[in-house]
GROMACS .gro file of C-alpha atoms in nm:
model
  367
    1MET     CA    1  -0.919   2.922  -2.136
    2ALA     CA    2  -1.058   3.168  -1.877
    3ALA     CA    3  -1.352   3.000  -1.759
    4SER     CA    4  -1.120   2.683  -1.732
    5THR     CA    5  -0.858   2.870  -1.556
    6ALA     CA    6  -1.122   3.013  -1.259
    7LEU     CA    7  -1.206   2.664  -1.190
    8ASN     CA    8  -0.842   2.549  -1.111
    9ARG     CA    9  -0.782   2.413  -0.772
   10ASP     CA   10  -0.506   2.407  -0.527
   11ASP     CA   11  -0.704   2.288  -0.208
   12TYR     CA   12  -0.536   1.958  -0.182
   13ARG     CA   13  -0.670   1.881   0.163
   14ALA     CA   14  -1.009   1.917   0.038
   15ILE     CA   15  -0.922   1.734  -0.287
   16PHE     CA   16  -0.825   1.421  -0.058
   17LEU     CA   17  -1.076   1.453   0.202
   18ASN     CA   18  -1.365   1.469  -0.059
   19ASP     CA   19  -1.222   1.162  -0.269
   20VAL     CA   20  -1.248   1.402  -0.579
   21PRO     CA   21  -1.237   1.173  -0.886
   22MET     CA   22  -0.913   1.239  -1.094
   23MET     CA   23  -0.752   1.164  -1.402
   24ASP     CA   24  -0.356   1.155  -1.438
   25VAL     CA   25  -0.230   1.288  -1.782
   26ARG     CA   26   0.109   1.199  -1.732
   27ALA     CA   27   0.289   0.922  -1.940
   28PRO     CA   28   0.229   0.544  -1.809
   29VAL     CA   29   0.607   0.526  -1.689
   30GLU     CA   30   0.555   0.825  -1.463
   31PHE     CA   31   0.214   0.700  -1.352
   32ALA     CA   32   0.362   0.354  -1.260
   33LYS     CA   33   0.633   0.515  -1.068
   34GLY     CA   34   0.362   0.679  -0.823
   35ALA     CA   35   0.019   0.785  -0.811
   36PHE     CA   36  -0.307   0.830  -0.576
   37PRO     CA   37  -0.559   0.584  -0.524
   38GLY     CA   38  -0.829   0.547  -0.758
   39VAL     CA   39  -0.679   0.778  -1.020
   40VAL     CA   40  -0.707   0.691  -1.380
   41ASN     CA   41  -0.446   0.737  -1.612
   42LEU     CA   42  -0.545   0.875  -1.947
   43PRO     CA   43  -0.218   1.007  -2.079
   44LEU     CA   44  -0.158   1.294  -2.325
   45MET     CA   45   0.132   1.135  -2.460
   46ASN     CA   46   0.267   0.768  -2.415
   47ASP     CA   47   0.613   0.685  -2.307
   48ALA     CA   48   0.789   0.672  -2.639
   49GLU     CA   49   0.609   1.027  -2.726
   50ARG     CA   50   0.728   1.178  -2.406
   51GLN     CA   51   1.094   1.087  -2.472
   52ALA     CA   52   1.069   1.198  -2.791
   53VAL     CA   53   0.932   1.550  -2.690
   54GLY     CA   54   1.187   1.560  -2.395
   55THR     CA   55   1.474   1.481  -2.623
   56CYS     CA   56   1.368   1.763  -2.834
   57TYR     CA   57   1.339   1.984  -2.560
   58LYS     CA   58   1.697   1.919  -2.430
   59GLN     CA   59   1.856   1.966  -2.777
   60GLN     CA   60   1.632   2.221  -2.960
   61GLY     CA   61   1.417   2.405  -2.672
   62GLN     CA   62   1.060   2.440  -2.553
   63GLN     CA   63   0.908   2.550  -2.888
   64ALA     CA   64   1.049   2.300  -3.080
   65ALA     CA   65   0.913   2.037  -2.824
   66ILE     CA   66   0.574   2.201  -2.831
   67GLU     CA   67   0.533   2.179  -3.203
   68LEU     CA   68   0.673   1.807  -3.234
   69GLY     CA   69   0.414   1.712  -2.948
   70HIS     CA   70   0.178   1.850  -3.143
   71ARG     CA   71   0.276   1.665  -3.472
   72LEU     CA   72   0.301   1.349  -3.259
   73VAL     CA   73  -0.059   1.376  -3.105
   74ALA     CA   74  -0.260   1.488  -3.399
   75GLY     CA   75  -0.533   1.352  -3.631
   76ASP     CA   76  -0.723   1.029  -3.530
   77LEU     CA   77  -0.472   0.985  -3.226
   78LYS     CA   78  -0.571   1.309  -3.090
   79ALA     CA   79  -0.933   1.296  -3.142
   80GLU     CA   80  -0.909   0.926  -2.961
   81ARG     CA   81  -0.730   1.119  -2.659
   82ILE     CA   82  -0.991   1.374  -2.633
   83ALA     CA   83  -1.279   1.127  -2.650
   84ALA     CA   84  -1.128   0.933  -2.349
   85TRP     CA   85  -1.072   1.277  -2.125
   86ALA     CA   86  -1.448   1.366  -2.254
   87GLN     CA   87  -1.576   1.041  -2.142
   88PHE     CA   88  -1.399   1.077  -1.786
   89ALA     CA   89  -1.521   1.423  -1.758
   90GLN     CA   90  -1.878   1.332  -1.842
   91ALA     CA   91  -1.870   1.052  -1.583
   92HIS     CA   92  -1.723   1.263  -1.316
   93PRO     CA   93  -1.837   1.615  -1.372
   94ASP     CA   94  -1.688   1.722  -1.015
   95GLY     CA   95  -1.334   1.566  -1.110
   96LEU     CA   96  -0.988   1.731  -1.206
   97LEU     CA   97  -0.700   1.658  -1.417
   98TYR     CA   98  -0.342   1.686  -1.362
   99CYS     CA   99   0.007   1.668  -1.501
  100PHE     CA  100   0.345   1.645  -1.310
  101ARG     CA  101   0.360   2.012  -1.223
  102GLY     CA  102   0.019   2.133  -1.339
  103GLY     CA  103   0.183   2.313  -1.654
  104LEU     CA  104   0.197   2.269  -2.015
  105ARG     CA  105   0.046   1.903  -2.039
  106SER     CA  106  -0.255   1.973  -1.825
  107GLN     CA  107  -0.324   2.298  -1.994
  108ILE     CA  108  -0.339   2.142  -2.336
  109VAL     CA  109  -0.547   1.874  -2.221
  110GLN     CA  110  -0.759   2.148  -2.053
  111GLN     CA  111  -0.757   2.345  -2.377
  112TRP     CA  112  -0.845   2.063  -2.603
  113LEU     CA  113  -1.121   1.947  -2.382
  114GLU     CA  114  -1.293   2.284  -2.406
  115THR     CA  115  -1.212   2.376  -2.780
  116GLU     CA  116  -1.256   2.035  -2.923
  117ALA     CA  117  -1.538   1.865  -2.683
  118GLY     CA  118  -1.682   2.180  -2.537
  119ILE     CA  119  -1.615   2.054  -2.190
  120VAL     CA  120  -1.466   2.303  -1.916
  121TYR     CA  121  -1.262   2.076  -1.680
  122PRO     CA  122  -1.041   2.175  -1.399
  123ARG     CA  123  -0.684   2.104  -1.321
  124VAL     CA  124  -0.492   2.097  -1.038
  125ILE     CA  125  -0.238   2.396  -0.965
  126GLY     CA  126   0.088   2.233  -0.906
  127GLY     CA  127   0.012   1.902  -1.021
  128TYR     CA  128   0.107   1.558  -0.902
  129LYS     CA  129   0.428   1.720  -0.743
  130ALA     CA  130   0.231   1.956  -0.516
  131MET     CA  131  -0.014   1.682  -0.419
  132ARG     CA  132   0.250   1.450  -0.342
  133GLY     CA  133   0.470   1.706  -0.125
  134PHE     CA  134   0.138   1.816   0.051
  135LEU     CA  135   0.071   1.427   0.149
  136ILE     CA  136   0.439   1.392   0.262
  137GLU     CA  137   0.449   1.706   0.478
  138THR     CA  138   0.106   1.619   0.618
  139LEU     CA  139   0.175   1.246   0.703
  140GLU     CA  140   0.512   1.375   0.877
  141HIS     CA  141   0.316   1.649   1.092
  142ASP     CA  142   0.029   1.385   1.185
  143VAL     CA  143   0.247   1.119   1.289
  144THR     CA  144   0.455   1.367   1.517
  145HIS     CA  145   0.140   1.549   1.669
  146ALA     CA  146  -0.109   1.255   1.715
  147ARG     CA  147  -0.081   0.997   1.989
  148PHE     CA  148   0.021   0.631   1.855
  149VAL     CA  149  -0.049   0.305   2.038
  150VAL     CA  150   0.124  -0.021   1.921
  151LEU     CA  151  -0.027  -0.363   1.897
  152GLY     CA  152   0.205  -0.649   1.968
  153GLY     CA  153   0.141  -1.009   2.001
  154LEU     CA  154   0.290  -1.362   1.878
  155THR     CA  155   0.250  -1.471   1.552
  156GLY     CA  156  -0.117  -1.559   1.465
  157SER     CA  157  -0.268  -1.379   1.752
  158GLY     CA  158  -0.512  -1.196   1.528
  159LYS     CA  159  -0.364  -0.859   1.544
  160THR     CA  160  -0.502  -0.743   1.213
  161GLU     CA  161  -0.862  -0.865   1.286
  162LEU     CA  162  -0.851  -0.668   1.601
  163LEU     CA  163  -0.739  -0.335   1.434
  164ASN     CA  164  -1.021  -0.393   1.165
  165GLN     CA  165  -1.266  -0.345   1.456
  166LEU     CA  166  -1.124   0.005   1.576
  167PRO     CA  167  -1.212   0.303   1.348
  168HIS     CA  168  -0.889   0.469   1.459
  169SER     CA  169  -0.652   0.210   1.373
  170VAL     CA  170  -0.401   0.214   1.071
  171ASP     CA  171  -0.383  -0.123   0.901
  172LEU     CA  172  -0.008  -0.078   0.747
  173GLU     CA  173  -0.032  -0.453   0.629
  174GLY     CA  174  -0.345  -0.405   0.457
  175LEU     CA  175  -0.204  -0.051   0.304
  176ALA     CA  176   0.099  -0.277   0.176
  177ASN     CA  177  -0.097  -0.578   0.069
  178HIS     CA  178   0.131  -0.799   0.271
  179ARG     CA  179   0.045  -0.975   0.581
  180GLY     CA  180   0.388  -0.898   0.734
  181SER     CA  181   0.568  -1.200   0.795
  182GLY     CA  182   0.818  -1.385   0.569
  183PHE     CA  183   0.523  -1.603   0.458
  184GLY     CA  184   0.299  -1.282   0.419
  185SER     CA  185   0.351  -1.206   0.032
  186ARG     CA  186  -0.004  -1.218  -0.149
  187PRO     CA  187  -0.044  -1.331  -0.517
  188THR     CA  188  -0.182  -0.983  -0.607
  189GLY     CA  189   0.147  -0.812  -0.528
  190GLN     CA  190   0.234  -0.501  -0.336
  191PRO     CA  191   0.184  -0.136  -0.414
  192GLY     CA  192   0.511   0.056  -0.516
  193GLN     CA  193   0.654   0.267  -0.235
  194ILE     CA  194   0.543   0.585  -0.322
  195ASP     CA  195   0.170   0.457  -0.392
  196PHE     CA  196   0.208   0.299  -0.040
  197GLU     CA  197   0.298   0.612   0.134
  198ASN     CA  198   0.020   0.807  -0.065
  199THR     CA  199  -0.246   0.589   0.034
  200LEU     CA  200  -0.104   0.582   0.403
  201ALA     CA  201  -0.092   0.948   0.424
  202ILE     CA  202  -0.450   1.004   0.285
  203ASP     CA  203  -0.576   0.709   0.530
  204VAL     CA  204  -0.403   0.933   0.819
  205LEU     CA  205  -0.543   1.261   0.685
  206ARG     CA  206  -0.890   1.158   0.651
  207LYS     CA  207  -0.919   0.970   0.993
  208ARG     CA  208  -0.774   1.293   1.175
  209ALA     CA  209  -1.028   1.492   0.985
  210GLN     CA  210  -1.280   1.259   1.127
  211GLY     CA  211  -1.182   1.347   1.490
  212HIS     CA  212  -0.934   1.087   1.576
  213ALA     CA  213  -0.630   1.202   1.788
  214CYS     CA  214  -0.499   0.863   1.871
  215PHE     CA  215  -0.410   0.582   1.625
  216VAL     CA  216  -0.345   0.196   1.684
  217VAL     CA  217  -0.111   0.030   1.470
  218GLU     CA  218   0.051  -0.320   1.454
  219ASP     CA  219   0.393  -0.369   1.577
  220GLU     CA  220   0.599  -0.371   1.263
  221GLY     CA  221   0.944  -0.385   1.144
  222THR     CA  222   1.119  -0.146   0.893
  223HIS     CA  223   1.005  -0.318   0.616
  224ILE     CA  224   0.627  -0.483   0.534
  225GLY     CA  225   0.730  -0.705   0.243
  226ARG     CA  226   0.919  -0.435   0.012
  227CYS     CA  227   0.722  -0.148   0.145
  228SER     CA  228   0.942   0.049   0.387
  229VAL     CA  229   0.754   0.230   0.674
  230PRO     CA  230   0.830   0.606   0.649
  231LEU     CA  231   1.084   0.727   0.891
  232ALA     CA  232   0.876   0.954   1.088
  233LEU     CA  233   0.639   0.696   1.153
  234ARG     CA  234   0.896   0.442   1.266
  235GLN     CA  235   1.041   0.682   1.493
  236THR     CA  236   0.705   0.752   1.670
  237MET     CA  237   0.600   0.386   1.662
  238ALA     CA  238   0.935   0.295   1.857
  239GLN     CA  239   0.854   0.561   2.140
  240ALA     CA  240   0.474   0.463   2.147
  241PRO     CA  241   0.290   0.259   2.444
  242LEU     CA  242   0.281  -0.094   2.372
  243VAL     CA  243  -0.035  -0.301   2.410
  244TRP     CA  244   0.031  -0.697   2.408
  245VAL     CA  245  -0.230  -0.946   2.287
  246GLU     CA  246  -0.210  -1.298   2.457
  247VAL     CA  247  -0.376  -1.562   2.267
  248PRO     CA  248  -0.355  -1.957   2.324
  249PHE     CA  249  -0.134  -2.154   2.117
  250ALA     CA  250  -0.368  -2.390   1.978
  251GLU     CA  251  -0.602  -2.099   1.834
  252ARG     CA  252  -0.269  -1.918   1.699
  253VAL     CA  253  -0.192  -2.247   1.515
  254GLU     CA  254  -0.557  -2.252   1.374
  255ARG     CA  255  -0.527  -1.894   1.266
  256ILE     CA  256  -0.210  -1.931   1.100
  257LEU     CA  257  -0.339  -2.247   0.910
  258SER     CA  258  -0.645  -2.068   0.799
  259ASP     CA  259  -0.492  -1.769   0.692
  260TYR     CA  260  -0.141  -1.865   0.582
  261VAL     CA  261  -0.248  -2.213   0.404
  262VAL     CA  262  -0.643  -2.230   0.334
  263ALA     CA  263  -0.709  -1.850   0.254
  264GLN     CA  264  -0.370  -1.809   0.087
  265GLN     CA  265  -0.399  -2.113  -0.130
  266ALA     CA  266  -0.759  -1.986  -0.238
  267ASP     CA  267  -0.593  -1.659  -0.323
  268PHE     CA  268  -0.361  -1.803  -0.542
  269VAL     CA  269  -0.591  -2.009  -0.744
  270ALA     CA  270  -0.836  -1.709  -0.773
  271VAL     CA  271  -0.551  -1.529  -0.929
  272TYR     CA  272  -0.396  -1.799  -1.154
  273GLY     CA  273  -0.669  -2.062  -1.181
  274GLU     CA  274  -0.664  -2.411  -1.042
  275GLY     CA  275  -0.357  -2.570  -1.148
  276PRO     CA  276  -0.118  -2.301  -1.213
  277GLY     CA  277  -0.268  -2.146  -0.867
  278GLU     CA  278  -0.178  -2.459  -0.681
  279VAL     CA  279   0.173  -2.482  -0.812
  280ALA     CA  280   0.235  -2.108  -0.760
  281PHE     CA  281   0.118  -2.138  -0.387
  282ARG     CA  282   0.351  -2.445  -0.355
  283GLU     CA  283   0.622  -2.256  -0.469
  284HIS     CA  284   0.537  -1.952  -0.249
  285LEU     CA  285   0.505  -2.175   0.094
  286LEU     CA  286   0.837  -2.355  -0.002
  287GLY     CA  287   0.998  -2.036  -0.112
  288SER     CA  288   0.896  -1.871   0.207
  289LEU     CA  289   1.054  -2.141   0.389
  290ALA     CA  290   1.356  -2.107   0.229
  291LYS     CA  291   1.395  -1.755   0.283
  292ILE     CA  292   1.477  -1.836   0.659
  293ALA     CA  293   1.668  -2.117   0.603
  294GLN     CA  294   1.983  -1.968   0.739
  295ARG     CA  295   1.827  -1.855   1.066
  296LEU     CA  296   1.656  -2.196   1.128
  297GLY     CA  297   1.963  -2.415   1.073
  298GLY     CA  298   2.019  -2.676   0.816
  299GLU     CA  299   1.860  -2.984   1.031
  300ARG     CA  300   1.569  -2.804   1.128
  301TYR     CA  301   1.499  -2.645   0.759
  302GLN     CA  302   1.522  -2.975   0.602
  303ARG     CA  303   1.309  -3.134   0.852
  304LEU     CA  304   1.016  -2.865   0.803
  305GLN     CA  305   1.062  -2.870   0.418
  306ALA     CA  306   1.020  -3.236   0.425
  307ILE     CA  307   0.683  -3.176   0.625
  308MET     CA  308   0.550  -2.906   0.427
  309GLN     CA  309   0.657  -3.097   0.101
  310SER     CA  310   0.441  -3.393   0.232
  311ALA     CA  311   0.152  -3.153   0.361
  312LEU     CA  312   0.155  -3.006  -0.010
  313ALA     CA  313   0.157  -3.334  -0.194
  314ALA     CA  314  -0.181  -3.419  -0.056
  315PRO     CA  315  -0.492  -3.318  -0.268
  316GLY     CA  316  -0.699  -3.021  -0.208
  317ALA     CA  317  -0.560  -2.789   0.035
  318GLY     CA  318  -0.319  -3.040   0.142
  319ASP     CA  319  -0.279  -3.252   0.448
  320VAL     CA  320  -0.421  -3.012   0.742
  321ASP     CA  321  -0.255  -3.235   1.020
  322LEU     CA  322   0.092  -3.215   0.855
  323HIS     CA  323   0.033  -2.828   0.785
  324ARG     CA  324  -0.028  -2.795   1.157
  325GLU     CA  325   0.285  -3.012   1.223
  326TRP     CA  326   0.520  -2.738   1.064
  327ILE     CA  327   0.325  -2.447   1.187
  328GLU     CA  328   0.376  -2.585   1.539
  329SER     CA  329   0.736  -2.646   1.497
  330LEU     CA  330   0.828  -2.295   1.325
  331LEU     CA  331   0.631  -2.139   1.620
  332HIS     CA  332   0.793  -2.335   1.894
  333GLY     CA  333   1.140  -2.314   1.744
  334TYR     CA  334   1.177  -1.965   1.563
  335TYR     CA  335   0.896  -1.724   1.572
  336ASP     CA  336   0.786  -1.765   1.966
  337PRO     CA  337   1.144  -1.696   2.080
  338MET     CA  338   1.226  -1.406   1.863
  339TYR     CA  339   0.883  -1.224   1.957
  340ALA     CA  340   0.928  -1.318   2.327
  341PHE     CA  341   1.292  -1.140   2.320
  342GLN     CA  342   1.098  -0.830   2.155
  343ARG     CA  343   0.875  -0.833   2.409
  344GLN     CA  344   1.099  -0.851   2.689
  345LYS     CA  345   1.329  -0.593   2.502
  346HIS     CA  346   1.041  -0.340   2.506
  347ALA     CA  347   0.896  -0.452   2.839
  348GLU     CA  348   0.911  -0.090   2.999
  349ARG     CA  349   0.674   0.025   2.694
  350ILE     CA  350   0.381  -0.215   2.767
  351VAL     CA  351   0.089  -0.046   2.908
  352PHE     CA  352  -0.164  -0.331   2.896
  353ALA     CA  353  -0.138  -0.692   2.811
  354GLY     CA  354  -0.456  -0.939   2.812
  355GLY     CA  355  -0.673  -1.143   2.592
  356ALA     CA  356  -0.824  -1.046   2.278
  357SER     CA  357  -1.157  -0.912   2.425
  358ASP     CA  358  -0.962  -0.716   2.709
  359VAL     CA  359  -0.710  -0.572   2.452
  360LEU     CA  360  -1.032  -0.456   2.214
  361ALA     CA  361  -1.171  -0.292   2.502
  362TYR     CA  362  -0.863  -0.122   2.617
  363LEU     CA  363  -0.782   0.002   2.255
  364ARG     CA  364  -1.149   0.132   2.202
  365ALA     CA  365  -1.080   0.335   2.497
  366GLN     CA  366  -0.776   0.502   2.351
  367GLY     CA  367  -0.972   0.655   2.057
   0.00000   0.00000   0.00000
């Protein structure tokens, strides 16, 4: 163990900045609650084994729990798991392993790798808990010490497209895998809250290390789908200068049609297959409209629902003109007034407004 111990690491900043490969030896249920991007889960114990050992620990103490763990993970099962760890270690000789606190489980994996497979492989001191704590503290520090500019604009203005052209942007919707509006859910689902926060913190950490002192983010509410924007970032965004992009109505309609209808349907088909994907897309679109039915009012909701159903009944991507009709109506009667109110409410924060190219040039100058 001495050789392995000498290699153990607690330089969390370097680990994340260098995208060091890591295997997480926690149980699958722990991994599902929160992990780091790109990490592979190769558990010492599965969920049932972990639960049995945990119960034994509470009732009989640590030594009895350790002995039970060794009985549960033995023979062919032990050999199979060691082989998986060895395969990862050989594929990633510069990698690391960790458990929850960097304690007994990762030490056992480390020891078995060395004694059974002849591989000296380092673990993360402090484990997942210490790395997670580091990311939380770093994100809170960075969002309060860096400068932020918020990009606003009416629905369909292409704000994400602008962000993606800036090296100093943070694409919150991309990290949350959600387009942000009530129609923005994706068939591939969203990350859990902890995964979202971890990925966000690493993104900001790396961009700060690249020398960026100013970040551009899209104007978002408290939640992006089911992902909650961290409090420190929300507070910073609420006070940050606001840049407003102005795009012609017709261009916005076409972008929404392309993103939320054509591309979104293709995404559903890619995930679920042709027939089921089209059904799932139809349910998604009608369900998204139903979520805002109360705010639309009964009569308007019924009218838009009928237009949407007719559009979806057409073959292929549906009736494009009918899709345009409900999009135009929804923008005129619902989204645009809501965004106009928000703009007026925060008018004193607006430091620049203009077309997409002018806004892009302004934001580039801020970096």
